[in-house]
C-alpha cells in the first residue's frame, strides 16, 4: 500500500485521463460545444478536483443535478456557466441568484416562477422526446411562450443512446429537430456520452458528456474508446488456508472446491462495492486482480471486507499489507457493474467516502 494504511483501500483518480477523455469527446463534437455533466460529485470522483481539471482542458459549461452540487462547483469555479438539471424547486430563485446558476426548466410552473423571480437571468428549457421523465411534452414545447425569459439552451435526453440501433434514437432526433425549429435561436443540446458516437449528423450546438469523461464505455458493444480514470486497490488484511469443503463468509455461500488460499481485503459494501458482487456456489460474481491473474471472490461481500480466492495468484504478491485491484484496466467500471448485475454508472457514483483518494495526472 502507499504511505497510508489508514483507509483500507486506495482510490486513484487520474485527472490526466479525465482531461484526455474531455479532449477526445470535444474533438468528436467538432464545432459544437462539449459541456461536462458533473452531477453526483462528478460521478463519484470528486467535483472539487474534476472541475478545475476540466476547465484546464477547455470546458466552459457544466451541468449538475442539485443546487447543493452547484454550490460545491462554485467553490472551485466562480465563473463558468452552470446549469442545474433537476429544475427550479419552489422558492429557490434567490439561491440560484446567489450561485449564479441557471435552472433547466421543464414545466409551466417553473417557467412562470422564473419569469417572475429570475431577474432576467439565463435559463434552459428541457423538452421531452420520449423519456417521459422531465421536460415539456412536444405539444407544449411547440407553443411555449418564452417572453420575458433569457433562454439560452433547449435540451432533451435520450432513452437508449447506448444502443445505436434502437428505434427510439431516430424518433428522438426527429422530434427534437422539429421542436428546435420552432426556437432556432436557442442552443440545441441533445447528446449524452453514447450519442457522441452516433452516426447521425449533428445539428446540435452543444453536447453533454458525463459517463465517458470518467472512463465508462459509451459504446458498450465495442471496445472502450475512453481512458480509465479510476483504479481501486484494496489492502490485504489476512491470508488464510481454507481446506477443501469448508465455506467462507456470511451464510457459507462459497465452498472451497480444493484446498485454497483466501485473501481478505479491507473494502466492502460500506465503501460502495455492491453486495450483489458476491461470488457463490450458485452464482458467479465479482473478482480481484493481482500480478495479472484474475481471482474470484469467495462468498458474500461484507460491510468492510471481501474474501478473494487467490489460490492461483503469484503467492509472493499475497501477504499482509499487499493489495488486490478491485477496479483496474481489466476490471473496468463496466465489468465490475456487470459482475454485480448493475451498470458502471452505479459503480462510479457509489465510490466510497472511506478510501484514501489519490489524484494523479495533473
Ligand atoms: C446525466 C445526464 C447526462 C450525462 O449522461 P451520460 O450518459 O453520463 O453522458 C446528460 N444529460 C442529462 C439530462 C443527464 O441527466
CSV table of C-alpha atoms and ligand atoms in Angstrom, one decimal:
chain,number,residue,atom,x,y,z
A,1,UNK,CA,0.0,0.0,0.0
A,2,UNK,CA,1.0,3.6,-0.2
A,3,UNK,CA,2.2,5.9,2.5
A,4,UNK,CA,-1.1,5.4,4.4
A,5,UNK,CA,-2.7,2.3,6.0
A,6,UNK,CA,-5.5,4.4,7.5
A,7,UNK,CA,-8.1,3.7,4.9
A,8,UNK,CA,-8.2,0.0,3.8
A,9,UNK,CA,-8.1,0.9,0.1
A,10,UNK,CA,-6.6,3.4,-2.2
A,11,UNK,CA,-8.8,5.0,-4.9
A,12,UNK,CA,-6.5,6.5,-7.6
A,13,UNK,CA,-8.1,9.1,-9.8
A,14,UNK,CA,-6.2,10.0,-13.0
A,15,UNK,CA,-7.1,13.6,-13.8
A,16,UNK,CA,-4.9,13.5,-16.8
A,17,UNK,CA,-7.1,10.7,-18.2
A,18,UNK,CA,-10.2,12.8,-17.4
A,19,UNK,CA,-8.7,15.6,-19.5
A,20,UNK,CA,-7.7,13.3,-22.3
A,21,UNK,CA,-11.3,12.0,-22.3
A,22,UNK,CA,-12.7,15.5,-22.4
A,23,UNK,CA,-10.5,16.4,-25.4
A,24,UNK,CA,-11.4,13.2,-27.2
A,25,UNK,CA,-15.1,13.9,-26.8
A,26,UNK,CA,-14.7,17.6,-27.7
A,27,UNK,CA,-12.9,16.6,-30.9
A,28,UNK,CA,-15.8,14.3,-31.8
A,29,UNK,CA,-18.3,17.1,-31.2
A,30,UNK,CA,-16.3,19.2,-33.7
A,31,UNK,CA,-17.9,22.7,-33.9
A,32,UNK,CA,-20.4,22.0,-31.2
A,33,UNK,CA,-19.6,22.8,-27.6
A,34,UNK,CA,-18.9,20.0,-25.2
A,35,UNK,CA,-20.4,20.6,-21.7
A,36,UNK,CA,-19.4,18.5,-18.8
A,37,UNK,CA,-22.0,16.8,-16.6
A,38,UNK,CA,-20.6,16.7,-13.0
A,39,UNK,CA,-23.6,15.7,-11.0
A,40,UNK,CA,-23.3,13.2,-8.2
A,41,UNK,CA,-19.9,14.6,-7.1
A,42,UNK,CA,-18.6,14.3,-10.7
A,43,UNK,CA,-19.8,10.7,-10.9
A,44,UNK,CA,-18.1,9.9,-7.6
A,45,UNK,CA,-14.6,11.1,-8.5
A,46,UNK,CA,-14.9,14.4,-6.7
A,47,UNK,CA,-16.2,17.6,-8.1
A,48,UNK,CA,-13.6,19.9,-6.4
A,49,UNK,CA,-10.8,18.1,-8.3
A,50,UNK,CA,-12.6,17.3,-11.5
A,51,UNK,CA,-14.0,20.7,-12.4
A,52,UNK,CA,-10.6,22.6,-12.4
A,53,UNK,CA,-9.1,19.8,-14.4
A,54,UNK,CA,-11.9,20.0,-17.0
A,55,UNK,CA,-11.6,23.8,-17.1
A,56,UNK,CA,-7.9,23.4,-17.9
A,57,UNK,CA,-8.9,21.0,-20.7
A,58,UNK,CA,-11.1,23.7,-22.2
A,59,UNK,CA,-14.6,23.1,-20.7
A,60,UNK,CA,-16.7,26.2,-20.1
A,61,UNK,CA,-20.2,24.9,-19.3
A,62,UNK,CA,-21.2,22.5,-16.5
A,63,UNK,CA,-24.3,20.6,-15.6
A,64,UNK,CA,-25.2,19.4,-12.1
A,65,UNK,CA,-28.5,17.8,-10.8
A,66,UNK,CA,-28.9,19.7,-7.5
A,67,UNK,CA,-28.3,23.1,-6.0
A,68,UNK,CA,-26.0,21.7,-3.4
A,69,UNK,CA,-23.9,20.4,-6.2
A,70,UNK,CA,-24.0,23.9,-7.8
A,71,UNK,CA,-22.6,25.3,-4.5
A,72,UNK,CA,-19.8,22.7,-4.5
A,73,UNK,CA,-18.9,23.6,-8.0
A,74,UNK,CA,-19.0,27.4,-7.4
A,75,UNK,CA,-16.5,26.9,-4.5
A,76,UNK,CA,-13.8,26.0,-7.1
A,77,UNK,CA,-15.1,27.6,-10.3
A,78,UNK,CA,-16.7,31.1,-9.8
A,79,UNK,CA,-17.1,32.0,-13.4
A,80,UNK,CA,-18.1,29.0,-15.6
A,81,UNK,CA,-21.7,28.6,-17.0
A,82,UNK,CA,-23.6,26.4,-14.6
A,83,UNK,CA,-26.9,24.6,-15.2
A,84,UNK,CA,-29.0,22.6,-12.7
A,85,UNK,CA,-30.8,19.7,-14.4
A,86,UNK,CA,-33.4,19.0,-11.8
A,87,UNK,CA,-35.2,22.2,-12.3
A,88,UNK,CA,-36.4,25.0,-10.0
A,89,UNK,CA,-37.7,23.9,-6.6
A,90,UNK,CA,-40.4,26.2,-5.4
A,91,UNK,CA,-39.0,29.4,-3.8
A,92,UNK,CA,-35.4,28.7,-4.8
A,93,UNK,CA,-34.8,31.5,-7.3
A,94,UNK,CA,-32.7,33.5,-4.8
A,95,UNK,CA,-30.5,30.5,-4.2
A,96,UNK,CA,-30.0,30.4,-8.0
A,97,UNK,CA,-29.0,34.1,-8.0
A,98,UNK,CA,-26.5,33.6,-5.1
A,99,UNK,CA,-24.8,30.8,-7.0
A,100,UNK,CA,-25.1,32.4,-10.4
A,101,UNK,CA,-26.6,29.2,-11.6
A,102,UNK,CA,-29.2,28.6,-14.3
A,103,UNK,CA,-32.2,26.3,-13.9
A,104,UNK,CA,-33.2,23.8,-16.5
A,105,UNK,CA,-37.0,24.5,-16.6
A,106,UNK,CA,-39.3,21.6,-17.6
A,107,UNK,CA,-42.9,22.6,-16.8
A,108,UNK,CA,-45.2,25.6,-16.9
A,109,UNK,CA,-45.0,26.3,-13.1
A,110,UNK,CA,-41.2,26.5,-13.2
A,111,UNK,CA,-41.3,28.8,-16.3
A,112,UNK,CA,-43.7,31.2,-14.6
A,113,UNK,CA,-41.8,31.3,-11.4
A,114,UNK,CA,-38.5,32.0,-13.1
A,115,UNK,CA,-40.2,34.7,-15.3
A,116,UNK,CA,-41.3,36.4,-12.1
A,117,UNK,CA,-38.3,35.8,-9.8
A,118,UNK,CA,-35.4,35.1,-12.2
A,119,UNK,CA,-34.5,38.8,-12.7
A,120,UNK,CA,-33.9,38.2,-16.4
A,121,UNK,CA,-31.0,35.8,-15.7
A,122,UNK,CA,-30.4,33.0,-18.1
A,123,UNK,CA,-32.1,29.6,-18.0
A,124,UNK,CA,-32.5,26.5,-20.2
A,125,UNK,CA,-35.6,24.6,-21.1
A,126,UNK,CA,-36.0,20.8,-21.1
A,127,UNK,CA,-38.3,19.2,-23.7
A,128,UNK,CA,-39.3,15.6,-23.6
A,129,UNK,CA,-38.8,13.5,-26.7
A,130,UNK,CA,-39.8,10.1,-25.3
A,131,UNK,CA,-38.3,9.6,-21.8
A,132,UNK,CA,-41.5,10.8,-20.0
A,133,UNK,CA,-39.3,11.9,-17.1
A,134,UNK,CA,-38.6,15.7,-17.2
A,135,UNK,CA,-39.5,18.3,-19.7
A,136,UNK,CA,-42.3,19.8,-21.7
A,137,UNK,CA,-44.3,17.5,-23.9
A,138,UNK,CA,-43.9,18.0,-27.7
A,139,UNK,CA,-47.3,19.7,-27.9
A,140,UNK,CA,-46.5,22.1,-25.0
A,141,UNK,CA,-43.0,22.7,-26.4
A,142,UNK,CA,-44.2,23.8,-29.8
A,143,UNK,CA,-46.4,26.6,-28.3
A,144,UNK,CA,-44.1,27.7,-25.5
A,145,UNK,CA,-44.3,31.4,-24.5
A,146,UNK,CA,-40.7,32.4,-23.7
A,147,UNK,CA,-41.4,36.1,-23.5
A,148,UNK,CA,-39.6,37.8,-20.6
A,149,UNK,CA,-37.1,35.0,-20.3
A,150,UNK,CA,-33.5,34.7,-21.3
A,151,UNK,CA,-33.5,31.1,-22.5
A,152,UNK,CA,-30.0,30.1,-23.8
A,153,UNK,CA,-30.5,26.4,-24.4
A,154,UNK,CA,-33.1,23.8,-25.4
A,155,UNK,CA,-32.2,20.3,-24.2
A,156,UNK,CA,-33.6,16.8,-24.3
A,157,UNK,CA,-32.3,13.5,-23.1
A,158,UNK,CA,-32.0,10.1,-24.9
A,159,UNK,CA,-33.8,6.9,-23.8
A,160,UNK,CA,-31.4,4.3,-25.2
A,161,UNK,CA,-28.5,6.2,-26.7
A,162,UNK,CA,-26.0,3.4,-25.7
A,163,UNK,CA,-27.9,1.1,-28.2
A,164,UNK,CA,-27.2,2.9,-31.5
A,165,UNK,CA,-29.7,0.7,-33.5
A,166,UNK,CA,-32.6,1.3,-31.1
A,167,UNK,CA,-35.6,2.8,-32.9
A,168,UNK,CA,-36.0,5.4,-30.1
A,169,UNK,CA,-32.9,7.3,-31.2
A,170,UNK,CA,-34.2,8.2,-34.7
A,171,UNK,CA,-37.6,9.1,-33.3
A,172,UNK,CA,-36.0,11.4,-30.7
A,173,UNK,CA,-33.6,13.0,-33.2
A,174,UNK,CA,-36.6,13.8,-35.4
A,175,UNK,CA,-38.8,15.1,-32.6
A,176,UNK,CA,-36.1,17.3,-31.2
A,177,UNK,CA,-35.2,18.8,-34.5
A,178,UNK,CA,-38.8,19.7,-35.1
A,179,UNK,CA,-39.1,21.3,-31.6
A,180,UNK,CA,-35.8,23.2,-32.1
A,181,UNK,CA,-37.1,24.5,-35.5
A,182,UNK,CA,-39.7,26.4,-33.5
A,183,UNK,CA,-37.0,28.1,-31.4
A,184,UNK,CA,-33.9,28.2,-33.7
A,185,UNK,CA,-32.1,30.9,-31.7
A,186,UNK,CA,-31.7,28.5,-28.7
A,187,UNK,CA,-28.6,26.3,-28.5
A,188,UNK,CA,-29.8,22.7,-29.1
A,189,UNK,CA,-28.3,20.3,-26.6
A,190,UNK,CA,-29.1,16.6,-27.0
A,191,UNK,CA,-26.3,14.1,-26.8
A,192,UNK,CA,-25.1,12.4,-23.7
A,193,UNK,CA,-21.9,10.3,-23.8
A,194,UNK,CA,-23.1,7.5,-26.0
A,195,UNK,CA,-24.6,9.8,-28.6
A,196,UNK,CA,-21.1,11.4,-29.3
A,197,UNK,CA,-20.6,8.1,-31.1
A,198,UNK,CA,-23.8,8.0,-33.2
A,199,UNK,CA,-23.6,8.4,-36.9
A,200,UNK,CA,-26.4,10.9,-37.0
A,201,UNK,CA,-25.3,14.2,-38.5
A,202,UNK,CA,-25.3,16.5,-35.6
A,203,UNK,CA,-27.5,19.6,-35.8
A,204,UNK,CA,-26.9,20.5,-32.1
A,205,UNK,CA,-24.8,23.3,-30.8
A,206,UNK,CA,-24.0,21.6,-27.5
A,207,UNK,CA,-23.2,18.0,-26.3
A,208,UNK,CA,-23.4,16.9,-22.7
A,209,UNK,CA,-20.7,14.5,-21.6
A,210,UNK,CA,-20.9,12.5,-18.4
A,211,UNK,CA,-20.0,8.8,-18.0
A,212,UNK,CA,-17.4,8.7,-20.8
A,213,UNK,CA,-15.5,11.5,-19.2
A,214,UNK,CA,-14.9,9.3,-16.2
A,215,UNK,CA,-13.7,6.4,-18.3
A,216,UNK,CA,-17.0,4.5,-18.7
A,217,UNK,CA,-17.6,2.8,-22.1
A,218,UNK,CA,-20.1,4.9,-24.1
A,219,UNK,CA,-20.1,2.1,-26.8
A,220,UNK,CA,-21.0,-1.0,-24.8
A,221,UNK,CA,-20.8,-3.3,-27.8
A,222,UNK,CA,-17.4,-2.1,-29.0
A,223,UNK,CA,-14.0,-1.6,-27.3
A,224,UNK,CA,-13.9,1.3,-24.9
A,225,UNK,CA,-12.5,4.4,-26.7
A,226,UNK,CA,-12.1,6.2,-23.3
A,227,UNK,CA,-9.1,6.1,-21.0
A,228,UNK,CA,-9.8,4.6,-17.5
A,229,UNK,CA,-9.9,7.3,-14.8
A,230,UNK,CA,-10.4,5.3,-11.5
A,231,UNK,CA,-8.4,2.5,-10.0
A,232,UNK,CA,-9.2,0.8,-6.7
A,233,UNK,CA,-6.6,-1.2,-4.8
A,234,UNK,CA,-7.7,-2.9,-1.6
A,235,UNK,CA,-5.3,-3.8,1.2
A,236,UNK,CA,-4.9,-7.5,2.2
A,237,UNK,CA,-5.6,-7.8,6.0
A,238,UNK,CA,-5.1,-11.6,6.3
A,239,UNK,CA,-4.3,-14.6,4.2
A,240,UNK,CA,-5.7,-17.9,5.2
A,241,UNK,CA,-5.6,-21.5,4.1
A,242,UNK,CA,-9.1,-22.8,3.6
A,243,UNK,CA,-9.3,-26.6,3.4
A,244,UNK,CA,-11.4,-28.2,0.7
A,245,UNK,CA,-15.1,-28.4,1.6
A,246,UNK,CA,-15.1,-25.5,4.2
A,247,UNK,CA,-17.2,-22.4,3.5
A,248,UNK,CA,-16.2,-18.7,3.6
A,249,UNK,CA,-18.1,-15.8,4.9
A,250,UNK,CA,-21.7,-15.0,5.9
A,251,UNK,CA,-24.2,-17.8,5.3
A,252,UNK,CA,-21.5,-20.0,3.9
A,253,UNK,CA,-22.2,-19.2,0.3
A,254,UNK,CA,-18.8,-20.3,-1.1
A,255,UNK,CA,-17.3,-23.7,-0.6
A,256,UNK,CA,-13.7,-24.3,-1.2
A,257,UNK,CA,-13.5,-26.7,-4.2
A,258,UNK,CA,-10.0,-27.7,-3.2
A,259,UNK,CA,-7.5,-26.7,-0.5
A,260,UNK,CA,-7.5,-22.9,-1.1
A,261,UNK,CA,-5.6,-19.8,-0.3
A,262,UNK,CA,-8.0,-16.9,0.6
A,263,UNK,CA,-7.0,-13.3,1.0
A,264,UNK,CA,-9.3,-11.0,3.0
A,265,UNK,CA,-9.2,-7.4,1.8
A,266,UNK,CA,-10.3,-4.3,3.6
A,267,UNK,CA,-13.2,-3.0,1.5
A,268,UNK,CA,-16.9,-3.8,1.4
A,269,UNK,CA,-20.4,-2.7,0.6
A,270,UNK,CA,-20.0,0.3,3.1
A,271,UNK,CA,-17.5,1.5,0.5
A,272,UNK,CA,-20.0,1.3,-2.3
A,273,UNK,CA,-18.7,-2.0,-3.6
A,274,UNK,CA,-22.0,-3.7,-4.4
A,275,UNK,CA,-23.1,-6.6,-2.1
A,276,UNK,CA,-24.6,-8.1,-5.2
A,277,UNK,CA,-21.0,-8.8,-6.4
A,278,UNK,CA,-20.9,-11.9,-4.2
A,279,UNK,CA,-19.4,-14.9,-5.9
A,280,UNK,CA,-21.2,-18.0,-4.5
A,281,UNK,CA,-21.6,-21.7,-5.2
A,282,UNK,CA,-24.7,-20.9,-7.2
A,283,UNK,CA,-23.9,-17.5,-8.9
A,284,UNK,CA,-20.8,-16.1,-10.5
A,285,UNK,CA,-19.8,-12.7,-9.2
A,286,UNK,CA,-17.0,-10.3,-8.7
A,287,UNK,CA,-13.3,-10.7,-8.8
A,288,UNK,CA,-10.0,-9.0,-8.0
A,289,UNK,CA,-6.7,-8.9,-9.8
A,290,UNK,CA,-3.1,-9.3,-8.8
A,291,UNK,CA,0.1,-10.0,-10.8
A,292,UNK,CA,-2.0,-10.2,-14.0
A,293,UNK,CA,-4.2,-13.0,-12.6
A,294,UNK,CA,-8.0,-12.6,-12.1
A,295,UNK,CA,-9.1,-14.1,-8.7
A,296,UNK,CA,-12.8,-14.7,-8.0
A,297,UNK,CA,-14.4,-13.6,-4.8
A,298,UNK,CA,-15.0,-16.3,-2.2
A,299,UNK,CA,-18.6,-15.8,-1.0
A,300,UNK,CA,-20.5,-12.7,0.1
A,301,UNK,CA,-19.3,-9.1,0.1
A,302,UNK,CA,-19.3,-8.0,3.8
A,303,UNK,CA,-19.7,-4.4,5.0
A,304,UNK,CA,-15.9,-3.8,5.4
A,305,UNK,CA,-14.3,-6.9,3.9
A,306,UNK,CA,-14.2,-9.1,0.8
A,307,UNK,CA,-12.7,-12.6,0.7
A,308,UNK,CA,-10.9,-13.5,-2.5
A,309,UNK,CA,-9.7,-16.9,-3.7
A,310,UNK,CA,-6.1,-16.2,-4.6
A,311,UNK,CA,-5.0,-19.9,-4.9
A,312,UNK,CA,-3.7,-19.3,-8.4
A,313,UNK,CA,-2.2,-15.9,-7.9
A,314,UNK,CA,1.6,-15.4,-7.7
A,315,UNK,CA,2.0,-16.2,-4.0
A,316,UNK,CA,4.9,-13.8,-3.4
A,317,UNK,CA,2.4,-11.0,-4.0
A,318,UNK,CA,-0.1,-12.4,-1.5
A,319,UNK,CA,0.6,-11.2,2.0
A,320,UNK,CA,-0.3,-8.9,4.8
A,321,UNK,CA,-0.1,-5.2,3.5
A,322,UNK,CA,-0.2,-6.3,-0.1
A,323,UNK,CA,-3.0,-5.2,-2.3
A,324,UNK,CA,-5.5,-6.6,-4.8
A,325,UNK,CA,-7.0,-4.5,-7.5
A,326,UNK,CA,-10.8,-4.3,-7.5
A,327,UNK,CA,-11.1,-1.8,-10.3
A,328,UNK,CA,-8.3,-1.6,-12.9
A,329,UNK,CA,-7.8,-1.6,-16.7
A,330,UNK,CA,-9.3,-5.1,-17.0
A,331,UNK,CA,-11.8,-4.9,-14.1
A,332,UNK,CA,-13.2,-1.7,-15.5
A,333,UNK,CA,-16.2,0.0,-14.0
A,334,UNK,CA,-18.3,-1.5,-16.8
A,335,UNK,CA,-17.1,-5.0,-15.9
A,336,UNK,CA,-17.5,-4.6,-12.2
A,337,UNK,CA,-21.0,-3.4,-12.9
A,338,UNK,CA,-21.8,-6.5,-15.0
A,339,UNK,CA,-20.4,-8.8,-12.3
A,340,UNK,CA,-22.8,-7.2,-9.8
A,341,UNK,CA,-25.9,-7.1,-12.1
A,342,UNK,CA,-25.7,-3.3,-12.5
A,343,UNK,CA,-24.1,-0.7,-14.7
A,344,UNK,CA,-20.8,1.1,-14.4
A,345,UNK,CA,-22.6,4.3,-13.8
A,346,UNK,CA,-23.7,2.9,-10.4
A,347,UNK,CA,-20.3,1.6,-9.6
A,348,UNK,CA,-18.7,5.1,-10.2
A,349,UNK,CA,-21.4,7.1,-8.4
A,350,UNK,CA,-21.3,4.7,-5.4
A,351,UNK,CA,-17.5,5.0,-4.9
A,352,UNK,CA,-17.0,5.2,-1.1
A,353,UNK,CA,-16.0,8.0,1.1
A,354,UNK,CA,-13.6,6.0,3.2
A,355,UNK,CA,-11.0,5.4,0.5
A,356,UNK,CA,-7.6,7.1,0.5
A,357,UNK,CA,-8.2,9.2,-2.5
A,358,UNK,CA,-5.1,10.0,-4.5
A,359,UNK,CA,-5.3,12.3,-7.5
A,360,UNK,CA,-2.7,11.9,-10.2
A,361,UNK,CA,-2.0,13.2,-13.7
A,362,UNK,CA,-2.0,17.0,-13.2
B,1,LIG,C1,-26.8,12.5,-16.5
B,1,LIG,C2,-27.2,13.3,-17.7
B,1,LIG,C3,-26.3,13.4,-18.8
B,1,LIG,C4,-25.0,12.7,-18.9
B,1,LIG,O1,-25.2,11.4,-19.4
B,1,LIG,P1,-24.0,10.4,-19.6
B,1,LIG,O2,-24.7,9.2,-20.2
B,1,LIG,O3,-23.4,10.1,-18.3
B,1,LIG,O4,-23.1,11.0,-20.5
B,1,LIG,C5,-26.7,14.3,-19.9
B,1,LIG,N1,-27.9,14.9,-19.8
B,1,LIG,C6,-28.8,14.7,-18.8
B,1,LIG,C7,-30.1,15.4,-18.8
B,1,LIG,C8,-28.5,13.9,-17.7
B,1,LIG,O5,-29.3,13.7,-16.7
